[in-house]
Amino acid sequence: MTDLSHPAPRFSASDAEGLAKDFFDVTGTATPLDGERDRNYRLETGVDAGWILKIVNASEPRVESEFQTALLDHLAVHGAHLGVPHLRASVTGDYLPSVASSTGEKHAVRLVSWLAGTPLAKARRSLALMRNFGQALGELDRALQGFMHPGAVRDLDWDLRHAARSRSRLHCIKDPDRRAVAERFIARFEQTVQPKLASLRAQVIHNDANDWNILVDAETPRSVTGFIDFGDAVHTVLIAEVAIASAYAILDMDDPIGAAAALVAGFHEKYPLQAQELDVLFNLIAMRLVISVTFSASRRDQTDDNPYLAISEAPAWRLLEQLDSMNPRLATGILRKACGFDAIEGAGEVRRWIADNHKSFADLVRPSAAILDKVIAPFGDASHEMTIASAQQRPADATRWWNECSAAHKAPLGIGPWGEVRAVYTDSAFESRFIKGQHRTLHVGVDLLMPAGTPLYAPIAGTVRSVEVEPDPLGYGGLVMLEHTPPGCPPFLTLWGHMAHEALSRLQAGDKLEAGDLVGYMGSDHENGGWIPHLHLQLVTDTQLRACEVIGVGEPAYREAWADLFPDASALAGIPPETYSQQGMTKAQIIARRKELLLPNLSISYTDPIKFVRGDGVWLIDNFGRAYLDCFNNVCHLGHSHPDVVEALTRQAALLNTNTRYLHDNIVEYAERLTGTLPKGLCVASFGCSGSEANSLMLRMARNYTGSDQAIVLDWAYHGTTQELIDLSPYKYKRKAGKGRAAHVYEAVVPDSYYAPEHWPVEAHGKRFAESVAEQLDAMRKAGKRPGFFIAESIPSVAGQVFLPEHYLEEVYAMVRAEGGLCLADEVQVGFGRVGSHWWAFETQGVVPDAVSMGKPIGNGHPMSAVVTTREVADAFNNGMEYFNTFAGNPVSCAVGLAVLDAIERDQLKENALNVGHYLLEGLRKLQQQFDVIGDVRGLGLFLGIVLVTDRQSKAPATALARKVADGARERGVLIGTEGPHDNVLKMRPSMIFSRTNADFLLEVLKDSFIAALK
Ligand SMILES: Cc1ncc(COP(=O)(O)O)c(C=O)c1O
């Protein structure tokens, strides 16, 4: 081991000049250089950059001198581009000749080239330079990778692996506070770092990249040009190199961790570091300083005449004290993030798990934040009166302003976004511990502003970690921390700030909370740190942090690290991302452009139209991040944006989309699956792109088969948008701009039992209503015509969700067929299991039509349709004229159709429709008992209607009320429609994945909307 007390060799400048000449044939003027153990001279020759002559301390084992020589030799080969000193061989070809001193001691002598440049210690440092320094250091160590020499295995106190030896010098630090600082770092080193060192990568490193050993290109430098003094090189943990370099480079910088992060990122770029190396870096940086200050203290007597030892003591203490004030876990997060790692292991997984599972979370506030109208609270606007009142701790004024704003916008929920930069945090408690002279301003929780006393529920199960009161003004007040350990996700924490103190008496550490359990209440300003009532909800991915260590606002410079350690809790709180930024045109702009560019007949729902930007299962999300429960749109049969459908569509679209003139598996597979859902005789499929196309094709087949175009339709029916279908749709031809009934069309009454004459026995309704069809057949006969077909929806929809009375279709089909007509079922609205009990609604009537048309739900939003008919009708249609429909039945559409059928079967959606539909019907019937205006409740599966009347006796339609209730439901976050000849039927057709929870919400909203509409 090197004897540090052994004095440096005694050789004068002229001795040095003589040695240079004799050994190396170099003539120059020698000037002494600083050195702790060796004697070093600079030699200026006037002909080249000059040299350094090193006369090595006699106590230094020869193997160590040989090691340094070998190291420089290695670098000359493997790091020729690096700025490192080059060895000069002696005249006898030796890199390390020996010389005897006057006392007879033998010293090794080495001559290396002088490197020009400014020491980093004298240069102005910038983050860019730190990064460049890191890169250069990374390259140096990369060049040293694999280099080994017996002299590299040496015992050095300055080797960070032995940093705990500083403990033996601790007593030399006189100032007890400073001693405590050093002691804390040593203890942390012993407990958390030392045990890990053996598993970290080791190699030969420079080991003393302090700011005097680093050369840069100028005083205002842009790059590191050289490394000098390899005297401390050793085989040790690689990360020590970065730690040592950082410890000196960041001295007296305003943002030392930011500077270290730049350095380490540069190093990582050239020589990738491992996460576990970065985990010990913060402590190792501090420990390098601890080694230095403890040595200084222990050698206080000598330092007066050896300024080298004390040179960085004062700044070292300043930095150590600053590092001591930092949370090491947060600092480590910053360093990890700088190298592209998650700031804490598992942060990404937690974020992904939340994104993947948020749909199953319980509502944190009730009703869910998703369906509430929301406004962004103005905490980000420093000049706003609410923000000023908050900063000045006048919560009552802030609350008054907020209450008025919330009422004016009809927005019950205020949101303080994650990532907002807020000038409101002026108190000294918010001073940055990382960056001198800066305040922490970046909000890393999500605020929910609601009245004090608002109950708050756990979105997922958790265990109470802590419940406490943070009493400082503008602190958290009531503070709850929960730990969550969901399967398949690393554990994480949630922090609930500004809570009512009530939680303290109800909860204690270790208590288990289920999803949906009460966590606490929003605190008033007397108990929440003096704020406007709100919840500060924060996600914490570092489960080692205690509630008091979690920062609620961070430095904007470390946004990315905070995003890992404290990810945005919006999804946990049920706040859709659209809340925070509006994309595209405003509603007014779209309306104006529609007027300018589109057919004016397009109608828009609601007086205040909605701009939807996203669909998600049963929910539609508007451009302000408000979610609406979609109970109206039966096209999204499996729910909006169903992943299976999206996948099937994109997969096939990326592969091939052609037409039916080429062979493809999909069309036959789909036809087989589709016809498999139908009664036996319906076995031939054909495809279209819309319900109207399907109906048109079905009519062509019927006319072709029967040779007659005489049609019987039900009053108020709708079958499609082409002229021939409008002619068959009383709903169109009898209303505005309609041309009235065409001569070939015969109208039978709508068989709506609710309006049946009172004297008809219920069991006779089918038969009695069918008489109307008999009358039409009669009229046809009298006009000398015979029926081509009878067409009806299996549950007439626009006529007001009319459920046909028992035996009705049996009677009608028999009559029509008896006269040679075909019976056609329009299942465009009601097909694909919507009724729950069957795949097709006509099956509820015990009949089998001659052809059935399908549309809307068939592709879950993808435009496609189908007609399925009998072999006989199909063969007759094969009359020589080709049926070609460019898009119909293409591989993409058929892939989508298959995905829809798969999901219905796999997820048992028919059964779900039946069960939830039944549950809903029961709920609607309860509403009927409560509200006299509900004349009739009708439904099967998820096809439902509520008939509103002004009085139950006269059954006069309550049209205005129906509109009011539908509008009220929209205000409360639920979409339903109105229908029927008098627009007095509330119509509901939610998607087949509708749950009981969804049903409860719908029922609650309907109830509230009835109460409000009837006021
Ligand atoms: C019963 C019925 N048939 C046919 C159609 C026409 O379908 P599409 O609009 O896809 O052409 C509709 C559309 O609302 C319908 O409700």
PDB file of C-alpha atoms in Angstrom, residues 628-728:
ATOM      1  CA  TYR A 628     -72.014  10.625 -22.021  1.00  0.00           C
ATOM      2  CA  LEU A 629     -73.651   7.265 -21.491  1.00  0.00           C
ATOM      3  CA  ASP A 630     -74.831   6.316 -24.957  1.00  0.00           C
ATOM      4  CA  CYS A 631     -78.245   4.703 -24.586  1.00  0.00           C
ATOM      5  CA  PHE A 632     -79.451   5.640 -28.041  1.00  0.00           C
ATOM      6  CA  ASN A 633     -77.059   4.439 -30.694  1.00  0.00           C
ATOM      7  CA  ASN A 634     -77.712   0.807 -31.580  1.00  0.00           C
ATOM      8  CA  VAL A 635     -75.094   0.781 -34.342  1.00  0.00           C
ATOM      9  CA  CYS A 636     -72.213   0.372 -31.866  1.00  0.00           C
ATOM     10  CA  HIS A 637     -73.673  -2.982 -30.935  1.00  0.00           C
ATOM     11  CA  LEU A 638     -70.622  -4.142 -28.950  1.00  0.00           C
ATOM     12  CA  GLY A 639     -69.835  -0.674 -27.638  1.00  0.00           C
ATOM     13  CA  HIS A 640     -67.903   2.115 -29.300  1.00  0.00           C
ATOM     14  CA  SER A 641     -64.471   1.396 -30.753  1.00  0.00           C
ATOM     15  CA  HIS A 642     -64.625  -2.277 -29.827  1.00  0.00           C
ATOM     16  CA  PRO A 643     -61.009  -3.494 -29.860  1.00  0.00           C
ATOM     17  CA  ASP A 644     -61.814  -6.783 -31.651  1.00  0.00           C
ATOM     18  CA  VAL A 645     -63.592  -4.980 -34.447  1.00  0.00           C
ATOM     19  CA  VAL A 646     -60.876  -2.371 -34.769  1.00  0.00           C
ATOM     20  CA  GLU A 647     -58.296  -5.131 -34.857  1.00  0.00           C
ATOM     21  CA  ALA A 648     -60.138  -7.243 -37.431  1.00  0.00           C
ATOM     22  CA  LEU A 649     -60.753  -4.206 -39.593  1.00  0.00           C
ATOM     23  CA  THR A 650     -57.226  -2.873 -39.529  1.00  0.00           C
ATOM     24  CA  ARG A 651     -55.650  -6.288 -39.945  1.00  0.00           C
ATOM     25  CA  GLN A 652     -57.699  -7.138 -43.032  1.00  0.00           C
ATOM     26  CA  ALA A 653     -57.532  -3.596 -44.449  1.00  0.00           C
ATOM     27  CA  ALA A 654     -53.767  -3.712 -44.210  1.00  0.00           C
ATOM     28  CA  LEU A 655     -53.743  -7.020 -46.071  1.00  0.00           C
ATOM     29  CA  LEU A 656     -56.348  -6.969 -48.803  1.00  0.00           C
ATOM     30  CA  ASN A 657     -59.642  -5.410 -49.779  1.00  0.00           C
ATOM     31  CA  THR A 658     -61.174  -6.357 -53.112  1.00  0.00           C
ATOM     32  CA  ASN A 659     -64.623  -7.208 -54.428  1.00  0.00           C
ATOM     33  CA  THR A 660     -66.690 -10.341 -54.726  1.00  0.00           C
ATOM     34  CA  ARG A 661     -65.506 -11.134 -58.247  1.00  0.00           C
ATOM     35  CA  TYR A 662     -62.354 -12.612 -56.728  1.00  0.00           C
ATOM     36  CA  LEU A 663     -62.302 -15.547 -54.401  1.00  0.00           C
ATOM     37  CA  HIS A 664     -61.788 -14.949 -50.713  1.00  0.00           C
ATOM     38  CA  ASP A 665     -62.363 -17.054 -47.596  1.00  0.00           C
ATOM     39  CA  ASN A 666     -64.000 -14.321 -45.549  1.00  0.00           C
ATOM     40  CA  ILE A 667     -67.225 -13.984 -47.503  1.00  0.00           C
ATOM     41  CA  VAL A 668     -68.096 -17.670 -47.350  1.00  0.00           C
ATOM     42  CA  GLU A 669     -67.033 -17.986 -43.738  1.00  0.00           C
ATOM     43  CA  TYR A 670     -69.165 -15.027 -42.824  1.00  0.00           C
ATOM     44  CA  ALA A 671     -72.167 -16.184 -44.865  1.00  0.00           C
ATOM     45  CA  GLU A 672     -71.987 -19.535 -43.119  1.00  0.00           C
ATOM     46  CA  ARG A 673     -71.773 -17.990 -39.661  1.00  0.00           C
ATOM     47  CA  LEU A 674     -74.528 -15.477 -40.365  1.00  0.00           C
ATOM     48  CA  THR A 675     -77.002 -17.942 -41.857  1.00  0.00           C
ATOM     49  CA  GLY A 676     -76.175 -20.223 -38.928  1.00  0.00           C
ATOM     50  CA  THR A 677     -77.910 -17.756 -36.611  1.00  0.00           C
ATOM     51  CA  LEU A 678     -81.152 -17.952 -38.589  1.00  0.00           C
ATOM     52  CA  PRO A 679     -83.929 -20.549 -38.856  1.00  0.00           C
ATOM     53  CA  LYS A 680     -83.164 -23.353 -41.247  1.00  0.00           C
ATOM     54  CA  GLY A 681     -84.896 -22.157 -44.394  1.00  0.00           C
ATOM     55  CA  LEU A 682     -83.086 -18.828 -44.425  1.00  0.00           C
ATOM     56  CA  CYS A 683     -79.863 -20.029 -45.934  1.00  0.00           C
ATOM     57  CA  VAL A 684     -78.702 -17.771 -48.776  1.00  0.00           C
ATOM     58  CA  ALA A 685     -76.901 -14.549 -47.951  1.00  0.00           C
ATOM     59  CA  SER A 686     -76.204 -11.461 -50.020  1.00  0.00           C
ATOM     60  CA  PHE A 687     -74.510  -8.287 -48.923  1.00  0.00           C
ATOM     61  CA  GLY A 688     -74.904  -4.545 -49.181  1.00  0.00           C
ATOM     62  CA  CYS A 689     -73.426  -1.465 -47.565  1.00  0.00           C
ATOM     63  CA  SER A 690     -76.438   0.068 -45.788  1.00  0.00           C
ATOM     64  CA  GLY A 691     -79.811  -0.879 -44.432  1.00  0.00           C
ATOM     65  CA  SER A 692     -81.409   0.872 -47.396  1.00  0.00           C
ATOM     66  CA  GLU A 693     -79.374  -1.171 -49.873  1.00  0.00           C
ATOM     67  CA  ALA A 694     -80.365  -4.359 -48.079  1.00  0.00           C
ATOM     68  CA  ASN A 695     -84.037  -3.433 -48.191  1.00  0.00           C
ATOM     69  CA  SER A 696     -83.814  -2.422 -51.858  1.00  0.00           C
ATOM     70  CA  LEU A 697     -82.218  -5.737 -52.726  1.00  0.00           C
ATOM     71  CA  MET A 698     -84.811  -7.597 -50.678  1.00  0.00           C
ATOM     72  CA  LEU A 699     -87.602  -5.789 -52.570  1.00  0.00           C
ATOM     73  CA  ARG A 700     -86.037  -6.670 -55.909  1.00  0.00           C
ATOM     74  CA  MET A 701     -85.998 -10.301 -54.907  1.00  0.00           C
ATOM     75  CA  ALA A 702     -89.597 -10.175 -53.747  1.00  0.00           C
ATOM     76  CA  ARG A 703     -90.846  -8.421 -56.869  1.00  0.00           C
ATOM     77  CA  ASN A 704     -88.910 -10.854 -58.996  1.00  0.00           C
ATOM     78  CA  TYR A 705     -90.348 -13.837 -57.159  1.00  0.00           C
ATOM     79  CA  THR A 706     -93.970 -12.675 -56.996  1.00  0.00           C
ATOM     80  CA  GLY A 707     -94.075 -10.573 -60.127  1.00  0.00           C
ATOM     81  CA  SER A 708     -95.923  -7.915 -58.148  1.00  0.00           C
ATOM     82  CA  ASP A 709     -94.791  -4.632 -56.583  1.00  0.00           C
ATOM     83  CA  GLN A 710     -97.938  -4.220 -54.475  1.00  0.00           C
ATOM     84  CA  ALA A 711     -96.807  -3.671 -50.925  1.00  0.00           C
ATOM     85  CA  ILE A 712     -98.363  -3.761 -47.505  1.00  0.00           C
ATOM     86  CA  VAL A 713     -96.534  -1.710 -44.898  1.00  0.00           C
ATOM     87  CA  LEU A 714     -97.273  -0.703 -41.333  1.00  0.00           C
ATOM     88  CA  ASP A 715     -98.240   2.863 -40.608  1.00  0.00           C
ATOM     89  CA  TRP A 716     -95.348   5.086 -39.457  1.00  0.00           C
ATOM     90  CA  ALA A 717     -92.797   2.590 -40.714  1.00  0.00           C
ATOM     91  CA  TYR A 718     -89.370   3.591 -41.958  1.00  0.00           C
ATOM     92  CA  HIS A 719     -87.391   1.337 -44.284  1.00  0.00           C
ATOM     93  CA  GLY A 720     -84.706   3.490 -45.831  1.00  0.00           C
ATOM     94  CA  THR A 721     -83.564   6.511 -47.657  1.00  0.00           C
ATOM     95  CA  THR A 722     -83.946   5.718 -51.392  1.00  0.00           C
ATOM     96  CA  GLN A 723     -87.043   6.945 -53.183  1.00  0.00           C
ATOM     97  CA  GLU A 724     -88.558   3.471 -53.474  1.00  0.00           C
ATOM     98  CA  LEU A 725     -88.079   2.965 -49.716  1.00  0.00           C
ATOM     99  CA  ILE A 726     -89.428   6.379 -48.857  1.00  0.00           C
ATOM    100  CA  ASP A 727     -92.493   5.307 -50.838  1.00  0.00           C
ATOM    101  CA  LEU A 728     -92.773   2.385 -48.424  1.00  0.00           C
TER     102      LEU A 728
END
